[in-house]
N, CA, C and O atoms as CSV, one atom per row, in Angstrom:
chain,resi,resn,atom,element,x,y,z
A,1,UNK,N,N,14.703,27.724,14.319
A,1,UNK,CA,C,13.782,26.937,14.442
A,1,UNK,C,C,12.975,25.462,14.893
A,1,UNK,O,O,13.571,24.393,15.030
A,2,UNK,N,N,11.027,25.711,15.150
A,2,UNK,CA,C,11.156,24.025,15.716
A,2,UNK,C,C,10.983,23.553,15.018
A,2,UNK,O,O,10.675,23.995,13.911
A,3,UNK,N,N,11.119,22.220,15.392
A,3,UNK,CA,C,10.456,20.240,14.435
A,3,UNK,C,C,10.015,20.324,15.202
A,3,UNK,O,O,10.086,20.503,16.418
A,4,UNK,N,N,8.985,20.059,13.781
A,4,UNK,CA,C,7.813,19.388,13.415
A,4,UNK,C,C,8.324,18.601,12.824
A,4,UNK,O,O,9.348,18.761,12.159
A,5,UNK,N,N,7.523,17.309,12.996
A,5,UNK,CA,C,7.694,16.143,11.808
A,5,UNK,C,C,6.292,15.079,11.924
A,5,UNK,O,O,5.442,15.134,12.813
A,6,UNK,N,N,6.320,14.230,10.906
A,6,UNK,CA,C,4.047,14.022,10.846
A,6,UNK,C,C,5.399,12.588,10.230
A,6,UNK,O,O,6.582,12.600,9.892
A,7,UNK,N,N,4.141,11.377,10.399
A,7,UNK,CA,C,5.533,10.261,9.984
A,7,UNK,C,C,4.124,9.175,9.546
A,7,UNK,O,O,3.573,8.853,10.599
A,8,UNK,N,N,3.597,8.706,8.637
A,8,UNK,CA,C,2.517,7.991,7.892
A,8,UNK,C,C,3.313,6.283,7.219
A,8,UNK,O,O,4.208,6.450,6.390
A,9,UNK,N,N,3.105,5.398,7.440
A,9,UNK,CA,C,3.499,4.177,7.586
A,9,UNK,C,C,2.504,3.375,7.325
A,9,UNK,O,O,1.545,3.578,8.069
A,10,UNK,N,N,2.320,2.332,6.366
A,10,UNK,CA,C,1.485,1.148,6.622
A,10,UNK,C,C,1.760,1.047,5.402
A,10,UNK,O,O,2.693,1.618,4.838
A,11,UNK,N,N,0.476,-0.143,4.604
A,11,UNK,CA,C,0.363,-0.501,3.695
A,11,UNK,C,C,-0.823,0.368,2.670
A,11,UNK,O,O,-1.787,1.058,3.001
A,12,UNK,N,N,-0.392,0.073,1.584
A,12,UNK,CA,C,-1.402,0.903,0.528
A,12,UNK,C,C,-1.442,-0.363,-1.273
A,12,UNK,O,O,-0.651,-1.061,-1.908
A,13,UNK,N,N,-3.108,0.111,-1.341
A,13,UNK,CA,C,-1.551,-0.417,-2.938
A,13,UNK,C,C,-1.725,-0.077,-3.646
A,13,UNK,O,O,-2.596,0.787,-3.751
A,14,UNK,N,N,-0.798,-0.650,-4.946
A,14,UNK,CA,C,-0.235,0.435,-5.862
A,14,UNK,C,C,-0.344,1.611,-5.778
A,14,UNK,O,O,0.383,2.512,-5.361
A,15,UNK,N,N,-1.967,1.518,-6.496
A,15,UNK,CA,C,-2.544,3.240,-7.284
A,15,UNK,C,C,-2.510,3.934,-6.366
A,15,UNK,O,O,-2.371,5.147,-6.525
A,16,UNK,N,N,-2.639,3.316,-4.991
A,16,UNK,CA,C,-2.704,4.406,-3.778
A,16,UNK,C,C,-1.650,5.373,-3.780
A,16,UNK,O,O,-1.917,6.557,-3.579
A,17,UNK,N,N,-0.070,4.851,-4.062
A,17,UNK,CA,C,1.348,4.860,-3.238
A,17,UNK,C,C,1.249,5.618,-4.907
A,17,UNK,O,O,0.843,6.777,-4.834
A,18,UNK,N,N,1.480,5.254,-6.009
A,18,UNK,CA,C,1.174,5.925,-7.043
A,18,UNK,C,C,0.729,7.339,-7.134
A,18,UNK,O,O,1.381,8.311,-7.515
A,19,UNK,N,N,-0.314,7.287,-6.780
A,19,UNK,CA,C,-1.153,8.766,-6.801
A,19,UNK,C,C,-1.058,9.707,-5.211
A,19,UNK,O,O,-1.665,10.731,-4.898
A,20,UNK,N,N,-0.406,9.178,-4.697
A,20,UNK,CA,C,0.399,9.859,-3.775
A,20,UNK,C,C,2.060,9.963,-4.232
A,20,UNK,O,O,2.494,11.110,-4.121
A,21,UNK,N,N,2.727,9.282,-4.564
A,21,UNK,CA,C,3.177,9.253,-5.534
A,21,UNK,C,C,3.625,10.733,-6.810
A,21,UNK,O,O,4.759,11.209,-6.859
A,22,UNK,N,N,2.572,11.167,-7.619
A,22,UNK,CA,C,2.280,11.640,-8.462
A,22,UNK,C,C,2.380,13.567,-7.622
A,22,UNK,O,O,2.942,14.620,-7.921
A,23,UNK,N,N,1.008,12.836,-5.949
A,23,UNK,CA,C,0.804,14.625,-5.291
A,23,UNK,C,C,1.854,14.927,-5.546
A,23,UNK,O,O,2.016,15.785,-6.415
A,24,UNK,N,N,3.374,14.130,-4.653
A,24,UNK,CA,C,4.112,14.715,-4.467
A,24,UNK,C,C,4.946,15.485,-5.911
A,24,UNK,O,O,5.772,16.394,-6.001
A,25,UNK,N,N,4.566,15.003,-6.463
A,25,UNK,CA,C,5.700,15.655,-7.226
A,25,UNK,C,C,4.952,16.599,-8.072
A,25,UNK,O,O,5.503,17.510,-8.689
A,26,UNK,N,N,3.741,16.375,-8.090
A,26,UNK,CA,C,2.689,17.699,-8.386
A,26,UNK,C,C,3.085,19.035,-7.441
A,26,UNK,O,O,3.280,20.113,-8.002
A,27,UNK,N,N,3.230,18.866,-5.475
A,27,UNK,CA,C,3.642,20.429,-5.071
A,27,UNK,C,C,5.353,20.600,-5.230
A,27,UNK,O,O,5.921,21.667,-4.998
A,28,UNK,N,N,6.245,19.031,-5.781
A,28,UNK,CA,C,7.251,20.118,-6.342
A,28,UNK,C,C,7.099,20.762,-6.923
A,28,UNK,O,O,6.598,21.724,-6.340
A,29,UNK,N,N,7.195,20.886,-7.692
A,29,UNK,CA,C,6.639,22.201,-8.883
A,29,UNK,C,C,5.721,22.800,-8.681
A,29,UNK,O,O,5.681,23.778,-9.428
A,30,UNK,N,N,5.182,22.758,-8.250
A,30,UNK,CA,C,4.424,24.375,-7.178
A,30,UNK,C,C,5.221,24.473,-6.630
A,30,UNK,O,O,5.592,25.490,-7.215
A,31,UNK,N,N,6.274,24.263,-5.612
A,31,UNK,CA,C,7.031,24.806,-4.974
A,31,UNK,C,C,7.472,24.173,-3.522
A,31,UNK,O,O,8.551,23.688,-3.178
A,32,UNK,N,N,5.972,24.394,-2.635
A,32,UNK,CA,C,6.069,23.806,-1.950
A,32,UNK,C,C,5.166,22.051,-1.309
A,32,UNK,O,O,4.034,21.672,-1.611
A,33,UNK,N,N,6.041,21.439,-0.527
A,33,UNK,CA,C,4.502,19.983,0.464
A,33,UNK,C,C,4.370,19.835,1.045
A,33,UNK,O,O,5.260,19.594,1.861
A,34,UNK,N,N,2.668,19.785,1.433
A,34,UNK,CA,C,2.567,20.085,3.593
A,34,UNK,C,C,1.961,18.356,3.350
A,34,UNK,O,O,1.322,17.799,2.457
A,35,UNK,N,N,2.326,18.090,4.154
A,35,UNK,CA,C,2.059,16.815,4.517
A,35,UNK,C,C,1.130,16.682,6.179
A,35,UNK,O,O,1.538,17.183,7.227
A,36,UNK,N,N,0.222,16.120,6.066
A,36,UNK,CA,C,-0.524,16.771,6.769
A,36,UNK,C,C,-1.700,14.748,7.077
A,36,UNK,O,O,-2.528,14.142,6.398
A,37,UNK,N,N,-1.018,14.501,8.450
A,37,UNK,CA,C,-1.762,13.260,9.490
A,37,UNK,C,C,-2.119,13.513,10.409
A,37,UNK,O,O,-1.439,13.623,11.429
A,38,UNK,N,N,-3.829,13.753,10.257
A,38,UNK,CA,C,-4.264,14.090,11.209
A,38,UNK,C,C,-3.917,15.262,11.570
A,38,UNK,O,O,-3.037,15.594,10.775
A,39,UNK,N,N,-4.147,16.348,12.536
A,39,UNK,CA,C,-3.957,16.698,12.942
A,39,UNK,C,C,-3.080,17.947,12.961
A,39,UNK,O,O,-3.169,19.138,13.261
A,40,UNK,N,N,-1.943,16.836,12.360
A,40,UNK,CA,C,-0.835,17.800,12.759
A,40,UNK,C,C,-0.358,17.742,11.122
A,40,UNK,O,O,-0.753,16.815,10.415
A,41,UNK,N,N,0.354,18.605,10.686
A,41,UNK,CA,C,0.574,18.618,9.769
A,41,UNK,C,C,2.162,19.561,9.370
A,41,UNK,O,O,2.324,20.479,10.174
A,42,UNK,N,N,3.603,19.433,7.997
A,42,UNK,CA,C,4.282,19.791,8.195
A,42,UNK,C,C,4.871,20.735,6.592
A,42,UNK,O,O,5.702,20.182,5.872
A,43,UNK,N,N,4.387,21.964,6.269
A,43,UNK,CA,C,4.513,22.594,5.605
A,43,UNK,C,C,6.437,22.237,4.639
A,43,UNK,O,O,7.255,21.949,5.512
A,44,UNK,N,N,6.826,22.236,3.772
A,44,UNK,CA,C,8.181,22.139,2.915
A,44,UNK,C,C,8.400,22.989,2.036
A,44,UNK,O,O,7.556,23.350,1.217
A,45,UNK,N,N,9.657,23.443,2.109
A,45,UNK,CA,C,9.956,24.391,0.447
A,45,UNK,C,C,11.154,24.169,0.434
A,45,UNK,O,O,12.101,24.419,1.179
A,46,UNK,N,N,11.008,23.678,-0.482
A,46,UNK,CA,C,12.515,22.708,-1.383
A,46,UNK,C,C,13.152,23.976,-1.863
A,46,UNK,O,O,12.610,24.899,-2.471
A,47,UNK,N,N,14.047,23.891,-1.589
A,47,UNK,CA,C,15.270,25.484,-2.745
A,47,UNK,C,C,15.223,24.960,-3.883
A,47,UNK,O,O,14.469,24.024,-4.150
A,48,UNK,N,N,16.252,25.648,-4.934
A,48,UNK,CA,C,17.128,24.868,-5.717
A,48,UNK,C,C,17.929,24.012,-5.993
A,48,UNK,O,O,18.289,24.247,-7.147
A,49,UNK,N,N,18.485,23.048,-5.575
A,49,UNK,CA,C,19.581,22.516,-4.721
A,49,UNK,C,C,19.091,21.315,-4.435
A,49,UNK,O,O,19.559,20.695,-5.390
A,50,UNK,N,N,18.556,20.612,-3.887
A,50,UNK,CA,C,18.198,19.192,-4.046
A,50,UNK,C,C,19.124,17.832,-3.666
A,50,UNK,O,O,19.750,17.303,-4.584
A,51,UNK,N,N,19.204,17.270,-2.302
A,51,UNK,CA,C,20.068,16.451,-2.131
A,51,UNK,C,C,18.698,14.588,-2.624
A,51,UNK,O,O,17.538,14.389,-2.263
A,52,UNK,N,N,19.539,13.790,-3.417
A,52,UNK,CA,C,18.763,12.423,-3.638
A,52,UNK,C,C,19.644,12.131,-3.188
A,52,UNK,O,O,20.798,12.525,-3.019
A,53,UNK,N,N,18.610,10.823,-2.819
A,53,UNK,CA,C,18.848,9.097,-2.037
A,53,UNK,C,C,18.861,8.757,-3.473
A,53,UNK,O,O,19.544,9.430,-4.244
A,54,UNK,N,N,18.009,7.554,-3.972
A,54,UNK,CA,C,17.640,6.817,-4.175
A,54,UNK,C,C,18.649,4.564,-4.274
A,54,UNK,O,O,19.673,4.024,-4.691
A,55,UNK,N,N,17.581,4.278,-3.685
A,55,UNK,CA,C,18.280,2.490,-2.983
A,55,UNK,C,C,17.622,1.803,-3.716
A,55,UNK,O,O,16.480,2.253,-3.813
A,56,UNK,N,N,17.769,1.019,-4.223
A,56,UNK,CA,C,16.722,-0.120,-4.857
A,56,UNK,C,C,17.274,-1.678,-4.487
A,56,UNK,O,O,17.822,-2.115,-5.499
A,57,UNK,N,N,17.300,-2.251,-3.846
A,57,UNK,CA,C,17.159,-4.271,-3.699
A,57,UNK,C,C,16.725,-5.038,-3.689
A,57,UNK,O,O,15.627,-4.815,-4.198
A,58,UNK,N,N,16.827,-6.386,-3.314
A,58,UNK,CA,C,15.939,-7.440,-3.453
A,58,UNK,C,C,16.961,-8.536,-2.438
A,58,UNK,O,O,18.156,-8.773,-2.260
A,59,UNK,N,N,15.753,-8.947,-1.989
A,59,UNK,CA,C,16.615,-10.429,-1.487
A,59,UNK,C,C,15.092,-11.179,-2.105
A,59,UNK,O,O,14.197,-11.028,-2.937
A,60,UNK,N,N,15.816,-12.516,-0.468
A,60,UNK,CA,C,14.246,-13.863,-1.292
A,60,UNK,C,C,13.458,-13.318,-1.990
A,60,UNK,O,O,13.280,-13.230,-3.205
A,61,UNK,N,N,12.544,-12.600,-0.279
A,61,UNK,CA,C,10.827,-12.982,-0.846
A,61,UNK,C,C,10.677,-11.061,-0.590
A,61,UNK,O,O,9.677,-10.497,-0.145
A,62,UNK,N,N,11.810,-10.473,-0.969
A,62,UNK,CA,C,11.484,-9.092,-0.294
A,62,UNK,C,C,12.131,-7.433,-1.142
A,62,UNK,O,O,12.875,-6.801,-0.392
A,63,UNK,N,N,11.928,-6.876,-2.329
A,63,UNK,CA,C,11.852,-5.834,-2.987
A,63,UNK,C,C,11.450,-4.384,-2.225
A,63,UNK,O,O,10.346,-4.004,-1.836
A,64,UNK,N,N,12.773,-3.713,-2.159
A,64,UNK,CA,C,12.585,-2.419,-1.676
A,64,UNK,C,C,12.871,-1.352,-2.218
A,64,UNK,O,O,14.065,-1.299,-1.922
A,65,UNK,N,N,12.567,0.015,-3.094
A,65,UNK,CA,C,12.979,0.566,-3.035
A,65,UNK,C,C,12.710,2.218,-2.637
A,65,UNK,O,O,11.594,2.673,-2.885
A,66,UNK,N,N,13.659,3.027,-2.072
A,66,UNK,CA,C,13.626,4.318,-1.104
A,66,UNK,C,C,13.960,5.540,-2.068
A,66,UNK,O,O,14.569,5.649,-3.132
A,67,UNK,N,N,13.300,6.392,-1.233
A,67,UNK,CA,C,13.754,8.241,-2.091
A,67,UNK,C,C,14.023,8.801,-0.960
A,67,UNK,O,O,13.107,9.103,-0.195
A,68,UNK,N,N,15.146,9.005,-0.698
A,68,UNK,CA,C,15.164,10.869,0.382
A,68,UNK,C,C,15.168,12.297,-0.282
A,68,UNK,O,O,16.227,12.423,-0.897
A,69,UNK,N,N,14.640,13.047,-0.352
A,69,UNK,CA,C,15.108,13.712,-1.282
A,69,UNK,C,C,15.188,15.308,1.016
A,69,UNK,O,O,14.414,15.446,1.963
A,70,UNK,N,N,16.170,15.757,0.744
A,70,UNK,CA,C,16.414,16.416,1.403
A,70,UNK,C,C,16.795,18.276,1.169
A,70,UNK,O,O,16.315,18.376,0.040
A,71,UNK,N,N,17.073,19.042,1.345
A,71,UNK,CA,C,17.392,20.184,1.196
A,71,UNK,C,C,18.541,21.318,2.526
A,71,UNK,O,O,18.511,21.016,3.719
A,72,UNK,N,N,19.214,22.242,2.144
A,72,UNK,CA,C,19.127,23.434,3.403
A,72,UNK,C,C,19.407,24.213,2.337
A,72,UNK,O,O,19.893,23.920,1.244
A,73,UNK,N,N,18.932,25.553,2.923
A,73,UNK,CA,C,19.011,26.996,2.136
A,73,UNK,C,C,21.076,27.155,2.161
A,73,UNK,O,O,21.831,26.537,2.912
A,74,UNK,N,N,21.349,27.873,1.401
A,74,UNK,CA,C,23.102,27.922,1.109
A,74,UNK,C,C,23.532,27.053,0.751
A,74,UNK,O,O,24.659,27.280,0.310
A,75,UNK,N,N,23.180,25.844,0.663
A,75,UNK,CA,C,23.715,25.207,-0.255
A,75,UNK,C,C,24.086,24.216,-1.099
A,75,UNK,O,O,23.320,23.325,-1.468
A,76,UNK,N,N,25.777,24.374,-1.584
A,76,UNK,CA,C,26.583,24.082,-2.512
A,76,UNK,C,C,26.224,22.580,-2.952
A,76,UNK,O,O,26.368,21.557,-2.282
A,77,UNK,N,N,25.578,22.753,-4.622
A,77,UNK,CA,C,25.654,21.699,-5.268
A,77,UNK,C,C,26.677,20.353,-5.711
A,77,UNK,O,O,27.355,20.529,-6.723
A,78,UNK,N,N,26.772,19.401,-5.197
A,78,UNK,CA,C,27.545,18.198,-5.330
A,78,UNK,C,C,26.392,17.791,-6.130
A,78,UNK,O,O,25.173,17.620,-6.121
A,79,UNK,N,N,28.147,17.691,-7.271
A,79,UNK,CA,C,27.494,16.434,-8.396
A,79,UNK,C,C,27.075,15.385,-8.242
A,79,UNK,O,O,27.938,14.688,-7.708
A,80,UNK,N,N,25.827,14.645,-8.496
A,80,UNK,CA,C,25.159,13.165,-8.480
A,80,UNK,C,C,25.594,12.032,-9.270
A,80,UNK,O,O,25.758,12.212,-10.477
A,81,UNK,N,N,25.721,11.344,-8.965
A,81,UNK,CA,C,26.214,9.920,-10.084
A,81,UNK,C,C,24.725,10.189,-10.851
A,81,UNK,O,O,23.848,10.624,-10.104
A,82,UNK,N,N,24.342,9.963,-12.318
A,82,UNK,CA,C,23.454,9.564,-13.189
A,82,UNK,C,C,22.629,8.030,-12.462
A,82,UNK,O,O,23.369,7.146,-12.032
A,83,UNK,N,N,21.932,7.949,-12.429
A,83,UNK,CA,C,20.586,6.869,-12.077
A,83,UNK,C,C,19.374,7.314,-13.014
A,83,UNK,O,O,18.919,8.446,-13.176
A,84,UNK,N,N,18.811,5.585,-13.831
A,84,UNK,CA,C,17.242,6.327,-14.580
A,84,UNK,C,C,17.022,5.280,-13.582
A,84,UNK,O,O,17.761,4.570,-12.900
A,85,UNK,N,N,15.845,5.413,-13.715
A,85,UNK,CA,C,14.583,4.972,-13.664
A,85,UNK,C,C,13.159,4.579,-15.065
A,85,UNK,O,O,12.301,5.175,-15.717
A,86,UNK,N,N,13.812,2.963,-14.839
A,86,UNK,CA,C,12.609,3.081,-15.696
A,86,UNK,C,C,11.592,1.840,-15.418
A,86,UNK,O,O,11.200,2.062,-14.272
A,87,UNK,N,N,10.829,0.396,-15.973
A,87,UNK,CA,C,9.782,-0.183,-15.866
A,87,UNK,C,C,10.225,-1.616,-16.524
A,87,UNK,O,O,9.680,-2.685,-16.247
A,88,UNK,N,N,11.656,-1.396,-17.738
A,88,UNK,CA,C,12.384,-2.986,-16.911
A,88,UNK,C,C,14.059,-3.343,-16.439
A,88,UNK,O,O,14.648,-2.989,-15.417
A,89,UNK,N,N,14.445,-3.990,-17.340
A,89,UNK,CA,C,15.645,-3.972,-16.679
A,89,UNK,C,C,16.796,-3.352,-17.393
A,89,UNK,O,O,17.039,-3.097,-18.572
A,90,UNK,N,N,17.112,-3.275,-16.817
A,90,UNK,CA,C,18.605,-2.370,-17.122
A,90,UNK,C,C,19.437,-2.760,-18.674
A,90,UNK,O,O,19.782,-3.941,-18.684
A,91,UNK,N,N,19.790,-2.037,-19.886
A,91,UNK,CA,C,20.293,-2.412,-20.568
A,91,UNK,C,C,21.960,-2.845,-20.743
A,91,UNK,O,O,22.362,-3.340,-21.796
């Protein structure tokens, strides 16, 4: 399979980020994600087993949250630790 890649980086208003994340969620539920940047497009079709990496960090004047999803056909599921996503402090 040829390697296809599209990338988008930049500053967006929070409401735009939320809308794009909602699009990702909707398309994941539908079974495929197509990301287009300009004339370049990559269509992904997740398998039933998905590897998940979530990270959250804080520094003096910067906060960061990253989410990475990946999958490979025929890969066995590993047990992932439980992580909760909330809008407030952990109890």
